[in-house]
Short mmCIF file of C-alpha atoms and ligand atoms in Angstrom, two decimals:
data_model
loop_
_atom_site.label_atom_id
_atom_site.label_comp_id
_atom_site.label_asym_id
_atom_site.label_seq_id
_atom_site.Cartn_x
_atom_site.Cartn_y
_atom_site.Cartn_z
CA UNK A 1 -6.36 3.22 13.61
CA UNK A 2 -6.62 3.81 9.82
CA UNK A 3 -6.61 6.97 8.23
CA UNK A 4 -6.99 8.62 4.82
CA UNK A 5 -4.01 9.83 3.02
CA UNK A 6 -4.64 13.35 4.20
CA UNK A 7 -4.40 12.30 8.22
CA UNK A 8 -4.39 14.60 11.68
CA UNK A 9 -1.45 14.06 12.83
CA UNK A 10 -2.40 14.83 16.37
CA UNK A 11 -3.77 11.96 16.58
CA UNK A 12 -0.78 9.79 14.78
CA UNK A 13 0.36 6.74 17.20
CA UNK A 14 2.10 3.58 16.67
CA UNK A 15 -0.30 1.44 14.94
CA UNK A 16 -1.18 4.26 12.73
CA UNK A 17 -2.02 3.15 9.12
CA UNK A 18 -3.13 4.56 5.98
CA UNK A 19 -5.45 3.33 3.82
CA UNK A 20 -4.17 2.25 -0.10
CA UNK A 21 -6.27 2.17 -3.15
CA UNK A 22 -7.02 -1.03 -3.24
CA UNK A 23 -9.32 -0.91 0.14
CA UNK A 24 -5.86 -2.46 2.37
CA UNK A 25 -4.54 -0.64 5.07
CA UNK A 26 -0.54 -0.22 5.42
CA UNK A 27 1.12 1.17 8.87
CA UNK A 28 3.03 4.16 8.47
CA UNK A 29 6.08 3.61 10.64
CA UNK A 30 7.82 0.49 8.90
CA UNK A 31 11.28 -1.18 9.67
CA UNK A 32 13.80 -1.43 7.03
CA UNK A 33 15.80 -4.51 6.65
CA UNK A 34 18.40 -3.46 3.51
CA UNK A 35 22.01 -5.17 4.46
CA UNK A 36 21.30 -6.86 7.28
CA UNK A 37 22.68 -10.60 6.60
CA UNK A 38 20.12 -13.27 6.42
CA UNK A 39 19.86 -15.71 9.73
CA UNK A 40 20.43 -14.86 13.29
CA UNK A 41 21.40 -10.97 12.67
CA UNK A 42 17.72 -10.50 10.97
CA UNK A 43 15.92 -12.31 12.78
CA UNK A 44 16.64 -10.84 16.34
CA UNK A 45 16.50 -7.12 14.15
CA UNK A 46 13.22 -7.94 12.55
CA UNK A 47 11.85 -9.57 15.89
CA UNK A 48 13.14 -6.54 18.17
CA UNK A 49 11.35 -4.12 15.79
CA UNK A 50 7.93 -6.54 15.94
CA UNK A 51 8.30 -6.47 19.67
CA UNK A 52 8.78 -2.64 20.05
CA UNK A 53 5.72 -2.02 18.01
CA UNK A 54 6.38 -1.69 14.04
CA UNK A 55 4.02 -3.52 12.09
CA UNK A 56 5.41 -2.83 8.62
CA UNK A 57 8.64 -5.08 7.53
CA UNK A 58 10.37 -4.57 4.35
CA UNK A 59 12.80 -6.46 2.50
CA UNK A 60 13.29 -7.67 -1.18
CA UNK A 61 14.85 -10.81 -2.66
CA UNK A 62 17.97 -8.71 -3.37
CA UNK A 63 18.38 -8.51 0.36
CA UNK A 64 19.18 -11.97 0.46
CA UNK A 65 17.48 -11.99 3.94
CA UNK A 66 13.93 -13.35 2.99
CA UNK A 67 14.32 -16.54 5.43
CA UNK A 68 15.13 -14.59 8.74
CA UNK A 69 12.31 -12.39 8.16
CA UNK A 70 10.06 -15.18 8.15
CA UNK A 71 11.51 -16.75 10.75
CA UNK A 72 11.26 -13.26 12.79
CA UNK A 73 7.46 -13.06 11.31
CA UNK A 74 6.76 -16.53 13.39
CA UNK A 75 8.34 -15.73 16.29
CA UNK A 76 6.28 -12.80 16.58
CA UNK A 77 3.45 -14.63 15.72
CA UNK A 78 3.99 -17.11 18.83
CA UNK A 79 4.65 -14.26 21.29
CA UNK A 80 0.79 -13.37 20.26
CA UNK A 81 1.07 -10.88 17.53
CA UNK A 82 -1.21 -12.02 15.00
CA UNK A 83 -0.27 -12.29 11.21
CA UNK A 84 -3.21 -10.40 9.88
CA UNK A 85 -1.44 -7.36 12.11
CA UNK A 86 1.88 -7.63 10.42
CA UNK A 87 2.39 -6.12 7.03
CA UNK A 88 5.20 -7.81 4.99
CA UNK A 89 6.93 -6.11 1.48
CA UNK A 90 8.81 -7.78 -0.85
CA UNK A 91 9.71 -6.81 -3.56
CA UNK A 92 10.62 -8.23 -7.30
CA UNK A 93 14.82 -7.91 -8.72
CA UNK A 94 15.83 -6.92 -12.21
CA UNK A 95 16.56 -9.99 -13.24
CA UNK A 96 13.62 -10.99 -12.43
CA UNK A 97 11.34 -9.34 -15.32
CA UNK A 98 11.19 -12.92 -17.52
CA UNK A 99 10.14 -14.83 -14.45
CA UNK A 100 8.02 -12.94 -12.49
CA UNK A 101 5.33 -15.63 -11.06
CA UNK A 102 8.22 -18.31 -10.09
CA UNK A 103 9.97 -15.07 -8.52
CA UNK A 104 7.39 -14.49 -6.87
CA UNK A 105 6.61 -18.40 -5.57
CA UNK A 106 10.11 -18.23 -4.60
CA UNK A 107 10.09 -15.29 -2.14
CA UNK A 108 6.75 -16.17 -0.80
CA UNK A 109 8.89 -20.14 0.03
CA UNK A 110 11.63 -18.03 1.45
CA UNK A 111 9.18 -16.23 3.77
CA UNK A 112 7.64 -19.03 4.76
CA UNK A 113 4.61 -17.13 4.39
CA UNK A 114 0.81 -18.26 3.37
CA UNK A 115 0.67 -14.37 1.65
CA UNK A 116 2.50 -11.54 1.02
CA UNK A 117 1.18 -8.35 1.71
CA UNK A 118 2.84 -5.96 -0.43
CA UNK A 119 4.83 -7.00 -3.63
CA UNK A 120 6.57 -4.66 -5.19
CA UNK A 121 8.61 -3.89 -8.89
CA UNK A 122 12.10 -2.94 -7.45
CA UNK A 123 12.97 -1.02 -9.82
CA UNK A 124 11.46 -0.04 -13.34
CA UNK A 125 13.58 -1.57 -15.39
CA UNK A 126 13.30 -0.46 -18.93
CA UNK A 127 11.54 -2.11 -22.13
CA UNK A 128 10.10 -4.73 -18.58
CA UNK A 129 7.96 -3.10 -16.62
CA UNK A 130 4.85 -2.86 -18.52
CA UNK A 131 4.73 -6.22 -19.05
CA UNK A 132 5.83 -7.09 -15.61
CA UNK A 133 2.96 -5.37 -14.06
CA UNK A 134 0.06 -7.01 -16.01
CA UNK A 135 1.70 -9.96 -14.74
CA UNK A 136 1.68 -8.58 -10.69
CA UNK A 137 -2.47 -7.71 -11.94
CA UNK A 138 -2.92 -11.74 -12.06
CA UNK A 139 -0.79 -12.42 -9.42
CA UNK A 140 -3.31 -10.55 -7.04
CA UNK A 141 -5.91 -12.98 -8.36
CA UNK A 142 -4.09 -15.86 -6.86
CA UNK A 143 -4.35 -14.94 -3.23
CA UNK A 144 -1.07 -14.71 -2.29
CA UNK A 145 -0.53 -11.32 -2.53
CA UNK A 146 -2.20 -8.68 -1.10
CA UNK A 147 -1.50 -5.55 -2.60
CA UNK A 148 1.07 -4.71 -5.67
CA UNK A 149 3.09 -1.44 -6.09
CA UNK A 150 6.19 -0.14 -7.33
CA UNK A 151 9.52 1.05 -6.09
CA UNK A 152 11.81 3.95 -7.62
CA UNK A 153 9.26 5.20 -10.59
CA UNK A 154 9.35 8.65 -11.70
CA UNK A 155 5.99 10.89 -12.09
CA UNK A 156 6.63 10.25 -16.24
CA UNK A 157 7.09 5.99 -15.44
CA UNK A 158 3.88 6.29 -13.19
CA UNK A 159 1.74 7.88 -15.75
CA UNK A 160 3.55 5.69 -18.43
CA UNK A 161 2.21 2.58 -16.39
CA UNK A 162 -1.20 4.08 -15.70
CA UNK A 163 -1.89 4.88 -19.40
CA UNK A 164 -1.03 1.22 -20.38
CA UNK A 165 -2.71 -1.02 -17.52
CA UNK A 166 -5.60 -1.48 -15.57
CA UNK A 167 -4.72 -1.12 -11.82
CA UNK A 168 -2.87 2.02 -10.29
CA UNK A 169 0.12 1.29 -8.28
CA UNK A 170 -1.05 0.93 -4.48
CA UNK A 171 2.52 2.34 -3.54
CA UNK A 172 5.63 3.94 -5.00
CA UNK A 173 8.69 3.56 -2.55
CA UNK A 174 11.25 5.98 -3.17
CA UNK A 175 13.95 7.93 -1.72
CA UNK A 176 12.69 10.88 0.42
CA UNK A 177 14.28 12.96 3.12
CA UNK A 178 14.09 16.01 4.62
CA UNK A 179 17.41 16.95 2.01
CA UNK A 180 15.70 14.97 -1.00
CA UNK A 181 11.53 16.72 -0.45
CA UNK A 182 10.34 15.26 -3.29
CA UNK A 183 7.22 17.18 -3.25
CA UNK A 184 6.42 17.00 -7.09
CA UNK A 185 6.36 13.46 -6.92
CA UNK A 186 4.57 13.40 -3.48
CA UNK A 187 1.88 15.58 -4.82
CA UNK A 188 1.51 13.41 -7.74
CA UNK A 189 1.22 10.29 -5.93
CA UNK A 190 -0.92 11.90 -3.10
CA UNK A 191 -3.59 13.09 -6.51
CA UNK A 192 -3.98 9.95 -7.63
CA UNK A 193 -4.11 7.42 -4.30
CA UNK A 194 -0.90 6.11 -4.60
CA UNK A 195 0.78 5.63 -0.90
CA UNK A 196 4.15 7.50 -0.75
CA UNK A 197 6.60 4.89 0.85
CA UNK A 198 9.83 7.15 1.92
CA UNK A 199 13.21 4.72 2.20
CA UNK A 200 16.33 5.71 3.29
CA UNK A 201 14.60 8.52 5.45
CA UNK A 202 17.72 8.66 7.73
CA UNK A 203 20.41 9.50 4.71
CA UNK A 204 22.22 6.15 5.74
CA UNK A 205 22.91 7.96 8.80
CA UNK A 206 24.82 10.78 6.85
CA UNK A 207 23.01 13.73 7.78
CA UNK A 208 22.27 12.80 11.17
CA UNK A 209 24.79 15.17 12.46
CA UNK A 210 23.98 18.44 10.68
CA UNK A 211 24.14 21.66 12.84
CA UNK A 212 20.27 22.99 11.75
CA UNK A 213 18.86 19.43 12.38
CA UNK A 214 20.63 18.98 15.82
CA UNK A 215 19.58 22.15 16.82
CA UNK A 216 15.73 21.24 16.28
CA UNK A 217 16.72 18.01 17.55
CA UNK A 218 17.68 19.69 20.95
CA UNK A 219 14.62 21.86 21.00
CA UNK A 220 12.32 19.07 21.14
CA UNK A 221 14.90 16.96 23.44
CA UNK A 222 14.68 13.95 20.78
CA UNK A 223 17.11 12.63 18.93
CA UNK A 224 18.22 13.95 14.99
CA UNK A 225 16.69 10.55 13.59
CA UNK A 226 13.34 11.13 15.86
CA UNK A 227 12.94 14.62 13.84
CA UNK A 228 13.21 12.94 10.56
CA UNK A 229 11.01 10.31 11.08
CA UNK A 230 8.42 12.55 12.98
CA UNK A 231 8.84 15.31 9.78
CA UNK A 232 8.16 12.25 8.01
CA UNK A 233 4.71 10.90 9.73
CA UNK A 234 3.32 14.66 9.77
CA UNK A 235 3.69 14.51 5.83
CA UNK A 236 1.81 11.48 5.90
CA UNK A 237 4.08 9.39 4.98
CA UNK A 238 4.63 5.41 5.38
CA UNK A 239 8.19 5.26 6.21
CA UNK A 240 11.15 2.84 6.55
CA UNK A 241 13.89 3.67 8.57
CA UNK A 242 16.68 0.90 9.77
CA UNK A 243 19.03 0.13 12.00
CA UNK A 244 20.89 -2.85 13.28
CA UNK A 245 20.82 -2.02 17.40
CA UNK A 246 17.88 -2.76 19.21
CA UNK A 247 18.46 0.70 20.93
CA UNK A 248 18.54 3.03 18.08
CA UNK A 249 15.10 0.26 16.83
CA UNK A 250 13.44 0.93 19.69
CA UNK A 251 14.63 5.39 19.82
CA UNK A 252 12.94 5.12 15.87
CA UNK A 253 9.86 4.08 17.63
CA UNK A 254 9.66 6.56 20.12
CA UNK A 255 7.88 9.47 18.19
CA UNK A 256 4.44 9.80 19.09
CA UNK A 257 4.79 11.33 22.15
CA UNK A 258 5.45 14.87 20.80
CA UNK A 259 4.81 16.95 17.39
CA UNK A 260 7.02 19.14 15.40
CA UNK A 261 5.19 22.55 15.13
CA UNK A 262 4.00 24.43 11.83
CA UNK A 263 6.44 26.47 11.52
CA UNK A 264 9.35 24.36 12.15
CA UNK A 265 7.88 21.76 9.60
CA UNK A 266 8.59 24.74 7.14
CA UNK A 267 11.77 25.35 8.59
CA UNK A 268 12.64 21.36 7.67
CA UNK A 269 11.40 21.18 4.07
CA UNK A 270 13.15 24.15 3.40
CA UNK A 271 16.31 22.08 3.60
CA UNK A 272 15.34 20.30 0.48
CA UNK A 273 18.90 19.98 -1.82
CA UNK A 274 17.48 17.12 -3.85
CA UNK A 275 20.47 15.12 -1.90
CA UNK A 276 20.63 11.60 -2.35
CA UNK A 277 21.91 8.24 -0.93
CA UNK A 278 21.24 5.92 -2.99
CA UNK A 279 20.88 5.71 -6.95
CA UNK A 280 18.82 7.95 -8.69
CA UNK A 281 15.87 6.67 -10.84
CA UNK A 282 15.75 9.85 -13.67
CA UNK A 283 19.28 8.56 -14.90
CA UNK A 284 17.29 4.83 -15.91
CA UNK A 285 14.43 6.81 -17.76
P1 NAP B 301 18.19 4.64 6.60
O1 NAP B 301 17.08 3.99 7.29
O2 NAP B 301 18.01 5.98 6.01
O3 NAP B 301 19.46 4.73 7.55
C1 NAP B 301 20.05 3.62 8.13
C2 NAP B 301 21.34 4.08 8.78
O4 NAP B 301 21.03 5.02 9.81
C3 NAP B 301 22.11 2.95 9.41
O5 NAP B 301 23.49 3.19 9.16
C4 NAP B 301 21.82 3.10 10.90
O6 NAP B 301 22.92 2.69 11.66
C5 NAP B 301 21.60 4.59 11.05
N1 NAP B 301 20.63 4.86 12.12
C6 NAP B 301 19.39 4.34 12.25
N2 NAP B 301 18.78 4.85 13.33
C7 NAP B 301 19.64 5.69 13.90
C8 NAP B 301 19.57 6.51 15.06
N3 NAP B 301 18.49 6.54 15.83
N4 NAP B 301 20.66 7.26 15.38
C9 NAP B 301 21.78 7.23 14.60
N5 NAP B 301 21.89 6.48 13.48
C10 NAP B 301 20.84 5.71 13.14
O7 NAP B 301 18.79 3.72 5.40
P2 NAP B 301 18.40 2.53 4.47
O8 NAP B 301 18.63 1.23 5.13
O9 NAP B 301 19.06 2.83 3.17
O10 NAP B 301 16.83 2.71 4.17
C11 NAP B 301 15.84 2.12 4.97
C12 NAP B 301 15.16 0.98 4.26
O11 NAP B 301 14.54 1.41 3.06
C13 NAP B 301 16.09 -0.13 3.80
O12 NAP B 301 16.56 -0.92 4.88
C14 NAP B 301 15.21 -0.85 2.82
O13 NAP B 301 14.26 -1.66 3.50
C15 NAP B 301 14.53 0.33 2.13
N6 NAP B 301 15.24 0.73 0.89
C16 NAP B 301 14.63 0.48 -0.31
C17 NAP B 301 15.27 0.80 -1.49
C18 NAP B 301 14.57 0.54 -2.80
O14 NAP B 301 15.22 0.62 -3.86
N7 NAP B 301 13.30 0.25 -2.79
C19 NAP B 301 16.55 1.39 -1.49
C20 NAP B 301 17.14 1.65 -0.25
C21 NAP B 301 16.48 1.33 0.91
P3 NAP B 301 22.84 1.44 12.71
O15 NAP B 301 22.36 0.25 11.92
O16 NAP B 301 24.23 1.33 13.20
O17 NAP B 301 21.87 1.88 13.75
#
């Protein structure tokens, strides 16, 4: 099922995708792989996640973990799940900018894969990214990736990059939570075709156990991190959440069996207290 950015999300379900600027289509609900260690651990994560029904896996070179995704990837892919189904992000490190093709060879040998399907700038490192993404424009020419984007740009970085080069960003993966509604940014990106990809959408667990979210949580008889990711879907996101236990894997899955009414989607992005997790971008420029 692929939709348009602005989606019904009555009809949202597990193989949901949206469709990027570029003519691909991404699923929304993806799987996270950010410190999980590289062999067994990722593999049975990455396959567990394949086998409960997420289509979109995300890792980086940073992650050190590229070989066990692959490795997942093709296990999948011999328990019948074709490759053309899966979507697979990578994404490019900062010290990466002066070597961007044989970065990119190198990941795509880790993988073990013929393509990529997303490649991404991990961050916008400053005084490199310009030049770094004229270089992702030819890599798209070579066939082995899909679709290009960019991770942790600002609203000012994305029109910096849009003023200077000829494709627009398919995707700009970012922290977003119910505590950190980036809704400048998301109306920005929505404006202009550019897929919203939310990461760390369960706080690294941290606000998991807040009174007002448990209490929704209860209402709907799901679990805190079902509410977050379900908030998440209705705003039409694509979105990443991890964890390491094939239970809690499988409980992120479970969200399409229910919908968070109108009003308490207002009650959740009023909880907005630009919270967040990881680093924040605005301090790099
Ligand atoms: P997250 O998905 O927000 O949260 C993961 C944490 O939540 C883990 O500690 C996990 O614990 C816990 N958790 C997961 N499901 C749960 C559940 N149902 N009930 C209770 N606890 C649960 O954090 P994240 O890993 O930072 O972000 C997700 C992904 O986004 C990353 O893995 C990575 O792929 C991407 N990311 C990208 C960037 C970037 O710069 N582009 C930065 C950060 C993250 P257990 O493992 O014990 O279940």
């Amino acid at each position: 099922m692929i939709l348009n950015l602005l989606c019904d999300h009555m009809v949202l379900s597990i193989n949901s995708r949206l469709k990027m600027n570029d003519g691909n289509s991404i699923p929304m609900l993806g799987y996270g792989t950010w410190q999980i260690p590289d062999g067994k651990k990722v593999e049975e994560c990455v396959f567990t996640a394949l086998m409960c029904g997420y289509r979109l896996i995300d890792t980086a070179s940073i992650y050190d973990n590229e070989k066990g995704v692959g490795n997942a990837v093709r296990s999948a892919m011999k328990k019948g799940i074709p490759r053309k189904d899966i979507f697979v992000t990578t994404k490019l490190w900062n010290d990466d900018h002066n070597r961007v093709e044989a970065a990119f060879n190198e990941s795509l040998e880790r993988l073990g894969l013929d393509y990529i399907d997303l490649y991404l700038i991990h961050w916008p490192v400053i005084g490199k990214r310009i030049n770094t993404w004229k270089i992702f424009e030819r890599l798209l020419n070579t066939g082995k990736v899909k679709s290009i984007g960019v991770s942790n740009f600002t609203i000012a970085q994305l029109k910096e990059l849009m003023m200077q080069t000829k494709i627009v960003p398919a995707v700009n993966q970012v922290e977003f939570s119910p505590w950190l509604y980036q809704r400048e940014l998301l109306d920005f990106c929505n404006k202009n075709n550019i897929i919203l990809e939310a990461y760390s959408p369960l706080t690294r667990g941290r606000m998991l156990s807040d009174p007002m979210l448990r209490e929704i949580a209860e209402k709907y008889k799901k679990s805190p991190a079902q509410i977050v990711i379900r908030w998440c879907l209705q705003h039409n996101l694509v979105l990443l959440p991890k964890s390491t236990e094939p239970v809690k894997i499988k409980e992120n899955s479970e969200v399409f069996d229910f919908e968070i009414t109108e009003e308490d989607m207002n009650v959740i992005d009023s909880w907005n207290k630009n919270l967040r997790f990881c680093w924040n971008p605005e301090e790099l420029d």
